[in-house]
Coordinates of C-alpha atoms and ligand atoms in Angstrom, one line a residue:
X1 CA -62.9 103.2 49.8
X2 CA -59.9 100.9 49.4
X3 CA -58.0 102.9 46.0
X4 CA -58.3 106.0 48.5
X5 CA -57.1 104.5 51.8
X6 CA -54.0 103.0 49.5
X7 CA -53.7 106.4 48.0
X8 CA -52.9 107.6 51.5
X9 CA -50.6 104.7 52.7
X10 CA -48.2 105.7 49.9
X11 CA -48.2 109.3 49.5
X12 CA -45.0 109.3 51.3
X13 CA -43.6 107.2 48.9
X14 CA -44.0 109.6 46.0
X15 CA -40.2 110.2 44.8
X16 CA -39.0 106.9 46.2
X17 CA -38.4 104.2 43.0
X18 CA -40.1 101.1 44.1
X19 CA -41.9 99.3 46.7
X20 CA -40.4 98.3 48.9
X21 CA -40.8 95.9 52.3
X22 CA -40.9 98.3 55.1
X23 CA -43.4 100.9 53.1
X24 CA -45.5 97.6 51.6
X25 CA -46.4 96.5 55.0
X26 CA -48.8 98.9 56.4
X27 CA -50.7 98.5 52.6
X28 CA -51.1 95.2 53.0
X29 CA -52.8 95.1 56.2
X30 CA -55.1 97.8 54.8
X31 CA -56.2 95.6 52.1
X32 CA -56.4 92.9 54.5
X33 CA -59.3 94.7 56.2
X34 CA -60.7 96.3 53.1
X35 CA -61.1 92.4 51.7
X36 CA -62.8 91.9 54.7
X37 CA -65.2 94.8 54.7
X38 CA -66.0 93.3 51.5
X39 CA -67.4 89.9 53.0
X40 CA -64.0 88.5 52.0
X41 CA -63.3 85.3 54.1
X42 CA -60.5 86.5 56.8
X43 CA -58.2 83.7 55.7
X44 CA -58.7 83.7 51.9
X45 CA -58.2 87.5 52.8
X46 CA -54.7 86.5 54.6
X47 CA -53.6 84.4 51.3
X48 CA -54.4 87.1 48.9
X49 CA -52.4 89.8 50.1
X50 CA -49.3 87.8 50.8
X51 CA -49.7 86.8 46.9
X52 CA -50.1 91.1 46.5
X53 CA -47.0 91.6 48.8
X54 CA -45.2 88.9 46.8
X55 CA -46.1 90.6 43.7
X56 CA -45.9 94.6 44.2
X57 CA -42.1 94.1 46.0
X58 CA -39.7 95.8 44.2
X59 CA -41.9 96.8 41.6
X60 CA -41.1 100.3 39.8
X61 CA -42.9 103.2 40.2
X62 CA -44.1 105.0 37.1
X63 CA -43.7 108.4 37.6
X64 CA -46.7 109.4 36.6
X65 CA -48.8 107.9 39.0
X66 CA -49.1 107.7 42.6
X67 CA -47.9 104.2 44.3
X68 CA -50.9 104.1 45.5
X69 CA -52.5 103.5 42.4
X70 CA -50.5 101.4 41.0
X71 CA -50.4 99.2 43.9
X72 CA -53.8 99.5 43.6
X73 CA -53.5 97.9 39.9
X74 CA -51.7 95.3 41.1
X75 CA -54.5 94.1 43.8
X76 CA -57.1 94.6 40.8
X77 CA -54.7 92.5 38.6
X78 CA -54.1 90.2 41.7
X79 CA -58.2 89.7 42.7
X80 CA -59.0 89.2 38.7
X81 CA -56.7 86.5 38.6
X82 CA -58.0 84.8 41.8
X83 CA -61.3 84.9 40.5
X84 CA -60.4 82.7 37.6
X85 CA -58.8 85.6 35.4
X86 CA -61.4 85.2 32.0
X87 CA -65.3 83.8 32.1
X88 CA -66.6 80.3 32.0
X89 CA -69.2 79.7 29.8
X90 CA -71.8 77.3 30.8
X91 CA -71.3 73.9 29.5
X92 CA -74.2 72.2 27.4
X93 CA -73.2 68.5 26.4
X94 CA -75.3 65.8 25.5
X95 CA -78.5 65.1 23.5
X96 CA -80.6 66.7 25.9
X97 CA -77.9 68.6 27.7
X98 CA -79.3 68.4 31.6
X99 CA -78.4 71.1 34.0
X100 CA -79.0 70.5 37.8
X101 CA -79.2 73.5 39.9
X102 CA -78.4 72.9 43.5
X103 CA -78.7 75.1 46.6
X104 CA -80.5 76.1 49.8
X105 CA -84.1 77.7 49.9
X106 CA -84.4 81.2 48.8
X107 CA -80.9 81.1 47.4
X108 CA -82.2 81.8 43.8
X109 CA -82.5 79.0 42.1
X110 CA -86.2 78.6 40.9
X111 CA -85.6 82.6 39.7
X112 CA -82.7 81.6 38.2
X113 CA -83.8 78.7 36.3
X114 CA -86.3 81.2 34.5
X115 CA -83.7 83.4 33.7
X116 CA -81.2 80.3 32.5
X117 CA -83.9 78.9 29.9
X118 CA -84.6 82.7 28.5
X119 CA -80.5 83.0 28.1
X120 CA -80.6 79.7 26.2
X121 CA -83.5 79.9 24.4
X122 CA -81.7 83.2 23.1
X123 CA -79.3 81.1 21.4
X124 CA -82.1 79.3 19.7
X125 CA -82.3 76.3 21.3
X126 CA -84.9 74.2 22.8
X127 CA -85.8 74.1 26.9
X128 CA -87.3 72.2 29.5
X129 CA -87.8 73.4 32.3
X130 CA -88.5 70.6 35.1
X131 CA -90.0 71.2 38.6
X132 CA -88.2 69.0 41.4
X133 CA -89.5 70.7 44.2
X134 CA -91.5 67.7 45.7
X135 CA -91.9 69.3 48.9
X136 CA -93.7 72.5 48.1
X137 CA -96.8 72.7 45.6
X138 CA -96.8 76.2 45.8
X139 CA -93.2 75.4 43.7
X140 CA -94.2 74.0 41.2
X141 CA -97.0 76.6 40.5
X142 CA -94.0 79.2 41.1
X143 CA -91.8 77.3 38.0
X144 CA -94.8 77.4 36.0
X145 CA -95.8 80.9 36.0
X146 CA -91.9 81.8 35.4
X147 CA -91.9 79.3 32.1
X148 CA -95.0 81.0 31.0
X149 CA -93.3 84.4 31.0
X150 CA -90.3 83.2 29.4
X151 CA -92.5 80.9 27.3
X152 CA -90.4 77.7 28.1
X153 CA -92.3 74.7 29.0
X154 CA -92.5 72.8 32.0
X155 CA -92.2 69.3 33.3
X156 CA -93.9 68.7 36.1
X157 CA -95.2 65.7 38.6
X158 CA -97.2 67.1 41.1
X159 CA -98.3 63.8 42.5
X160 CA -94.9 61.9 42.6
X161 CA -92.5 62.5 45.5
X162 CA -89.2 60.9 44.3
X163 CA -87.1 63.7 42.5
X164 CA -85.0 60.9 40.7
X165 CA -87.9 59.6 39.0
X166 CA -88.9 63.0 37.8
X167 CA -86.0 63.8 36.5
X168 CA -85.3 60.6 34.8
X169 CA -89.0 60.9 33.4
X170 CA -88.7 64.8 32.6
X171 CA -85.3 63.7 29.7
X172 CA -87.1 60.8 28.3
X173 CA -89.6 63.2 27.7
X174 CA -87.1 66.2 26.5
X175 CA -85.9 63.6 24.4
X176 CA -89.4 62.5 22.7
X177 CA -90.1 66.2 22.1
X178 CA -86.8 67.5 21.1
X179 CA -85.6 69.4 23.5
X180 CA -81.9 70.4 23.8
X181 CA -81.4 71.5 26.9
X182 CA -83.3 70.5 30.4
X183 CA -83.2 72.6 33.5
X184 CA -83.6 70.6 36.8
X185 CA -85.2 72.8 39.8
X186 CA -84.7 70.8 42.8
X187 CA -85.7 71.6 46.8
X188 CA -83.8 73.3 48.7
X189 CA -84.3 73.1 52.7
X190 CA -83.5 76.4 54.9
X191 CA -80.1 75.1 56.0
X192 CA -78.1 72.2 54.4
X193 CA -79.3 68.7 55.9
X194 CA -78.7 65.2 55.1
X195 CA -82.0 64.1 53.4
X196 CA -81.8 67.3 51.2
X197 CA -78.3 66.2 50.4
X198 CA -79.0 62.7 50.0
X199 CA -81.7 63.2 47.5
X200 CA -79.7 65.6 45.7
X201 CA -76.4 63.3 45.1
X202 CA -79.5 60.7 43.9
X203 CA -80.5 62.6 41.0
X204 CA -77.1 63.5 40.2
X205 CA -76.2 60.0 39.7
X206 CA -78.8 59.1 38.1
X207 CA -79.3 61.6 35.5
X208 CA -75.4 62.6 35.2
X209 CA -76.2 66.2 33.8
X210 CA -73.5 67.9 32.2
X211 CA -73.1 71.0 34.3
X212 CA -74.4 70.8 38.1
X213 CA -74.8 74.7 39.6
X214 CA -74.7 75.6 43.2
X215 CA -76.7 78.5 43.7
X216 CA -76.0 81.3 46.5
X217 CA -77.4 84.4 48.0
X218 CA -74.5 86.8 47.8
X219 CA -76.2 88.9 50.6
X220 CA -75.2 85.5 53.4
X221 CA -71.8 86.7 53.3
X222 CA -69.3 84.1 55.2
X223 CA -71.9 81.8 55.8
X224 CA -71.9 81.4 51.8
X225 CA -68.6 80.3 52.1
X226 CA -69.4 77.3 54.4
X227 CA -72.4 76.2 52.5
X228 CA -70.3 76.3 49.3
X229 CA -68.2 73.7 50.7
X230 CA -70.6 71.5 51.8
X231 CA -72.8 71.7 49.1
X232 CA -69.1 70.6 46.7
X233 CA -67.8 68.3 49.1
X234 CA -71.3 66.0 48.3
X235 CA -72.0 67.3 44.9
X236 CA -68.6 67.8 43.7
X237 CA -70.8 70.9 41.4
X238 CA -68.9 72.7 38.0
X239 CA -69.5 75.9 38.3
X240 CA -71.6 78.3 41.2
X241 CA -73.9 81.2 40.7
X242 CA -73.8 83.8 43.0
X243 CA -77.7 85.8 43.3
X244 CA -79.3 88.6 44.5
X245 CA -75.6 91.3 43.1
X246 CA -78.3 94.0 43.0
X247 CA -78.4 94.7 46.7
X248 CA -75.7 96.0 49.1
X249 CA -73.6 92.6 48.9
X250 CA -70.2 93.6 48.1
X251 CA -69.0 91.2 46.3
X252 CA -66.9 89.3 48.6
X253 CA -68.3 86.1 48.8
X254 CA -67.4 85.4 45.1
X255 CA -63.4 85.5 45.7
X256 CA -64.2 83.7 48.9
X257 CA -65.9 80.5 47.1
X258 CA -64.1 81.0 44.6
X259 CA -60.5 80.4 46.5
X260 CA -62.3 77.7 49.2
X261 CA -64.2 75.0 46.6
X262 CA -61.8 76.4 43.3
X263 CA -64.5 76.2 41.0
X264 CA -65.3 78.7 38.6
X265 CA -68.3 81.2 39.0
X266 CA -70.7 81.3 35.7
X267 CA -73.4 83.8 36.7
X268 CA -74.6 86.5 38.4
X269 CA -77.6 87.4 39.1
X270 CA -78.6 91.2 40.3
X271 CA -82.6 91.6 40.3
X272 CA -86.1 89.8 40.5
X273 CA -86.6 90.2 36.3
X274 CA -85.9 87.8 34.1
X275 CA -83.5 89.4 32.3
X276 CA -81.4 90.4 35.5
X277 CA -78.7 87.7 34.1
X278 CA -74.8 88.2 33.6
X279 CA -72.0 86.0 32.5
X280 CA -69.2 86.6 35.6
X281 CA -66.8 88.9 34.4
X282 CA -63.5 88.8 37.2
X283 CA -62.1 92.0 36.4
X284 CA -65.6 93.7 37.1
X285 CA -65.9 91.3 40.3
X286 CA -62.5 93.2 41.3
X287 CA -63.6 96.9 40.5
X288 CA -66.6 95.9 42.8
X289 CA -65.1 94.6 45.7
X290 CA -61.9 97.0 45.8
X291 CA -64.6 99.9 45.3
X292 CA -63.0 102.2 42.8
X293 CA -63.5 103.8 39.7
X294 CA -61.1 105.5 37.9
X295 CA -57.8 104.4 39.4
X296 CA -57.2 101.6 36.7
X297 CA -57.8 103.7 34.0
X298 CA -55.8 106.5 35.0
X299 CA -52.6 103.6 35.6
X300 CA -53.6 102.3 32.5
X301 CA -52.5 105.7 30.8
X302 CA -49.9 106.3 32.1
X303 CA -48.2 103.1 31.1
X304 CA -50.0 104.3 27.6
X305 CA -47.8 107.2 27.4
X306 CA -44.3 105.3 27.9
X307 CA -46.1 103.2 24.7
X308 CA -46.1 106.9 23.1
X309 CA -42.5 107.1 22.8
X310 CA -43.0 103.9 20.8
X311 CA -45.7 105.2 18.6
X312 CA -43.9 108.2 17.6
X313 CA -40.7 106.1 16.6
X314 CA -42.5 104.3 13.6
X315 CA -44.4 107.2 13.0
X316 CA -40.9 108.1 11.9
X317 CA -40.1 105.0 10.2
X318 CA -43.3 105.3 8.1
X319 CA -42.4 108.7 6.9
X320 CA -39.6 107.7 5.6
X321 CA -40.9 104.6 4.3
X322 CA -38.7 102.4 6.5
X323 CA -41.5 100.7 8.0
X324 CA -40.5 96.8 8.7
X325 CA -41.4 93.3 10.1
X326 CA -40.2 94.8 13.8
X327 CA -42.1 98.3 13.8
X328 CA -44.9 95.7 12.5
X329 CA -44.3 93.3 15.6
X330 CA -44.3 95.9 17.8
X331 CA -47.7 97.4 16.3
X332 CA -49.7 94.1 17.3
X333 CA -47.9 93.7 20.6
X334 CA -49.5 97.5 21.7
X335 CA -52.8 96.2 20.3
X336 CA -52.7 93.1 22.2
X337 CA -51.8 94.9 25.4
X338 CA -55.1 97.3 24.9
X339 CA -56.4 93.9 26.1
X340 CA -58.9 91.2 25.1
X341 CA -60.7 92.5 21.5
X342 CA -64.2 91.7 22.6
X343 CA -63.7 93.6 25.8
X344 CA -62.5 96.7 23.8
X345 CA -65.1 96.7 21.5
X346 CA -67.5 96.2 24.4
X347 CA -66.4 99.2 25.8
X348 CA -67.9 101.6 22.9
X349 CA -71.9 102.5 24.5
X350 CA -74.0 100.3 22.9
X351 CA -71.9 98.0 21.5
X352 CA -71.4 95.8 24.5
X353 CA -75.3 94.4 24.4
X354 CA -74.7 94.2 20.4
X355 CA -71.5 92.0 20.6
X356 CA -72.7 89.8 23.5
X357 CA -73.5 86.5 21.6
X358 CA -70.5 87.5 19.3
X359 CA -67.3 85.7 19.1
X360 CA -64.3 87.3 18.6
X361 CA -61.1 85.6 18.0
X362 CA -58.6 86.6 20.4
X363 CA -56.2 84.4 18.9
X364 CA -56.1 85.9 15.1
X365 CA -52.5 87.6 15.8
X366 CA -51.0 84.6 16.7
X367 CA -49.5 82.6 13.6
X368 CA -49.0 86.0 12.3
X369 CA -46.6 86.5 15.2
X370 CA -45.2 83.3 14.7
X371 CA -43.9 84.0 11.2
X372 CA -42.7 87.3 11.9
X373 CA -40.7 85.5 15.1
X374 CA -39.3 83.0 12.9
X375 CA -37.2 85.8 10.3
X376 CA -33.7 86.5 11.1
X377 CA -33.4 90.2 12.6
X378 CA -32.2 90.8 8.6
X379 CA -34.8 89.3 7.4
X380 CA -37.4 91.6 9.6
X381 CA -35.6 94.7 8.9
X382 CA -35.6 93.9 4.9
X383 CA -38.4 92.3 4.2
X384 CA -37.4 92.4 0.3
X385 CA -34.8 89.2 1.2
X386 CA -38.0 86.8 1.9
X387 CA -37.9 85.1 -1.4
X388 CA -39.8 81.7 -1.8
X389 CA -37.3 79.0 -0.2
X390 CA -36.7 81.8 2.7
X391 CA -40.6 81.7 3.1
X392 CA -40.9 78.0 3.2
X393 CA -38.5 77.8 6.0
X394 CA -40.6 80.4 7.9
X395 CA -43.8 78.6 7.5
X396 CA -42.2 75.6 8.6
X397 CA -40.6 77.2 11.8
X398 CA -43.8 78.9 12.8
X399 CA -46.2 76.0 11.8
X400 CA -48.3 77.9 9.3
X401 CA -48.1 77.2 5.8
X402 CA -46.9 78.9 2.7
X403 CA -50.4 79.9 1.7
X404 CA -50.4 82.2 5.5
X405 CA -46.9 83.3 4.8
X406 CA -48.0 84.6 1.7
X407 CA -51.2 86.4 2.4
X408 CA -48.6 88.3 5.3
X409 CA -46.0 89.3 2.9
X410 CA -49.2 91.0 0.7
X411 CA -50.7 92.7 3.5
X412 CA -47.4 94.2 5.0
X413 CA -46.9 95.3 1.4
X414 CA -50.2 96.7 0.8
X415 CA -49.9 98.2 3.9
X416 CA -46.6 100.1 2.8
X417 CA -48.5 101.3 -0.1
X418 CA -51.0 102.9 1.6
X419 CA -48.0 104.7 3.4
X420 CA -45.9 105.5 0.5
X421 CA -48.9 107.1 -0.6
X422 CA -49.9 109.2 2.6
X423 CA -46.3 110.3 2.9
X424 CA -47.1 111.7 -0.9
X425 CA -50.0 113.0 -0.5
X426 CA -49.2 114.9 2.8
X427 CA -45.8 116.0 1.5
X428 CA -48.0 116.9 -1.8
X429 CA -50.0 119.1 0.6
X430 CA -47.1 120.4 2.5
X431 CA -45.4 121.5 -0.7
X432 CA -48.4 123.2 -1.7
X433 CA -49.0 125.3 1.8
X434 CA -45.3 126.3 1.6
X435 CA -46.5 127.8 -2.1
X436 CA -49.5 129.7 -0.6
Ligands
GDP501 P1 -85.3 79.2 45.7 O1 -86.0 78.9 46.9 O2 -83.8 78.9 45.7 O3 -85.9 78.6 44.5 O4 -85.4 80.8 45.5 P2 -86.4 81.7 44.6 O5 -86.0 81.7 43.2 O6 -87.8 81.3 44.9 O7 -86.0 83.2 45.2 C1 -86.2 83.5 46.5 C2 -86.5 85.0 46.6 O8 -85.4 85.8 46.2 C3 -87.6 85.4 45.7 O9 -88.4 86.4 46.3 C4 -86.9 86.0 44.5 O10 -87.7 87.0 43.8 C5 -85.7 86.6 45.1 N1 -84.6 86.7 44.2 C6 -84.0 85.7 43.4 N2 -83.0 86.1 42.7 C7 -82.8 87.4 43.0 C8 -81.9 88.4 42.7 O11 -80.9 88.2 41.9 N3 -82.1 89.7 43.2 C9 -83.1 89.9 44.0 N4 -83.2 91.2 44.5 N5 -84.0 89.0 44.4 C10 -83.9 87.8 44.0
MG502 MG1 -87.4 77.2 44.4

């Protein structure tokens, strides 16, 4: 796989100190064709590894990992951020929220509209599900059958031929039976053509849903790329879900669309059950397509290890109870580069399903990092000078408010308490083993 080919390419760089041009360029055209083994499109393939050249140049190596890996780190990093960087949650505005799913036949769409409504219904709200399909009976019977399972009901028409009136009927009717959220299942013909299209941009204008999804089959590889474009050059669609993950399909196609029509991917979808749903994760997208396992893990601690040094420093300063507002600063900014907090707790087995639904605030750290940039290197160091007028002027300069300022001074003292007192107690103890 790719990490391994790269591991290769820079063994003879071991020793050297950084990347540089002449060793980067044989790398970057194995990437190149890695991207494209991965059902990346050849040009988006092209743009991306200029960006990774641009990037890795001159970049130091640690020494203890290979510049392979960590030139493997920086594609991961490089891919993650291509693919949008964080998830897009699925946007439900509007009293009922409508969602239009788009695509051609087979893509997914009627399986995904099943799993869609059980996702929401999760978060206790009301669906309709609404059969467009005008051109097959057999889908509306299929829709049906699926809102049974979920238990989600389902608008249907079965004698009317004109999707726009169905759809306008289906949310007067979500409306009169308070439903929240209404799922449109339209046609979709076995390759894109202009009636299809035509029909399509109709109920779009005429319903305006809040979130219009293109729906793929993962396993098309470049010709996904083309029918993404089409499909958001009439459409102009939010967000895309790319089906059938569970098969062979490598993963490609997501950084392709992705980079071609810029819009974000929502969901995945990897099996025939109704629960085979994710939210789309980048960073996992990267792991897939670059094939590897371990590698960022194993750069990830060895840049853990320079943060060692660190750690063991205010492990001093606590001993001797000179623990201040910078050994404090420097505490949240190690937490914060552990990464997102959800993601961390997701990573304990079991917990990820648990904390799914959960939010949890990224941004928490922030106003206290504020206050603790706005004090005077003194100030940090002595934390005893911050008397009330010095603490309105750091509430003001971090745009908190006394009340936050406050509650920070009494945790950083609590929390040198609670050292004072492990330093006694474990000097206590040490006192008493010296006795023994
Ligand atoms: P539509 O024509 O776009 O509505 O596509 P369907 O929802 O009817 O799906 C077409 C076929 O693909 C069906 O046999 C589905 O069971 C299958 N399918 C849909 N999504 C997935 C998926 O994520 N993985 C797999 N393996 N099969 C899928
Ligand atoms: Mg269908």
């Amino acid at each position: 796989n790719l990490s391994t080919k790269l591991d290769k390419a820079f063994k003879t760089l071991k020793g050297q100190g950084s990347i540089t041009e002449i060793n980067v360029a044989a790398t970057i055209k194995e990437i190149r064709r890695a991207l494209v083994d991965a059902d990346v499109n050849y040009k988006v393939a092209k743009e991306v590894t200029d960006k990774i050249k641009d990037e890795a140049m001159g970049r130091d190596v640690l020494t203890t990992v290979s510049p392979g890996q960590l030139m493997t780190k920086i594609v991961y990093d490089e891919l993650t951020q291509l693919m949008g960087g964080t998830k897009e949650d699925v946007v439900l505005k509007g009293d009922p929220a409508v969602i239009l799913l788009s695509g051609l036949q087979g893509s997914g769409k009627t399986t995904f509209a099943g799993k869609l409504a059980t996702f929401i219904k999760k978060q206790n709200r009301t669906v309709l599900l609404v059969a467009c399909d005008v051109y097959r009976p057999a889908a509306i019977d299929q829709l049906k059958v699926l809102g049974e399972q979920v238990g989600v009901e389902v608008y249907s028409e079965p004698e009317n031929k004109n999707p726009v009136e169905i759809s306008q009927n289906a949310i007067a009717y979500a409306k009169k039976n308070n439903k929240k959220v209404v799922i449109i299942d339209t046609a979709g013909r076995l390759a894109v053509d202009e009636q299809m299209m035509r029909e399509i941009e109709q109920v779009k204008l005429a319903i305006n849903p809040s979130e219009t999804l293109f729906v793929v089959d993962s396993m098309t590889g470049q010709d996904a790329v083309n029918t993404a474009k089409t499909f958001n050059d009439r459409l102009n669609f939010n967000g895309v879900v790319l089906t059938k993950l569970d098969g062979d399909a490598r993963g490609g196609a997501a950084l392709s669309i992705r980079a071609v029509v810029e819009k974000p991917i929502k969901f995945i979808s990897t099996g025939e059950k109704m629960e085979a749903l994710d939210m789309f994760y980048p960073d996992r997208m990267a792991q897939r397509i670059l094939g590897m396992g371990d590698v960022i893990s194993l750069v990830e601690r060895a840049q853990q290890q320079f943060d060692e040094d660190e750690a063991k420093r205010i492990n001093q300063k606590i001993r001797k109870n000179q623990f201040n507002f910078d050994d404090f600063l420097s505490q949240l900014e190690q937490i914060k580069k552990m990464g997102n907090l959800k993601d961390l707790v997701g990573m304990i087995p079991g917990m990820s399903k648990a904390i799914k639904d959960v939010d949890i605030d990224d941004d928490a750290f922030k106003p206290i990092e504020a206050i603790i940039k706005s004090m005077t290197p003194q100030e940090r160091a002595q934390p005893e000078l911050l008397n009330g007028s010095r603490r309105r002027r750091l509430a003001k300069g971090s745009g908190t408010d006394i009340q936050q300022v406050n509650n920070l001074m009494k945790q950083f003292e609590d929390m040198r308490k609670v050292m004072r007192t492990m330093n006694k107690m474990s000097s206590t103890k040490g006192g008493m083993q010296q006795m023994a």
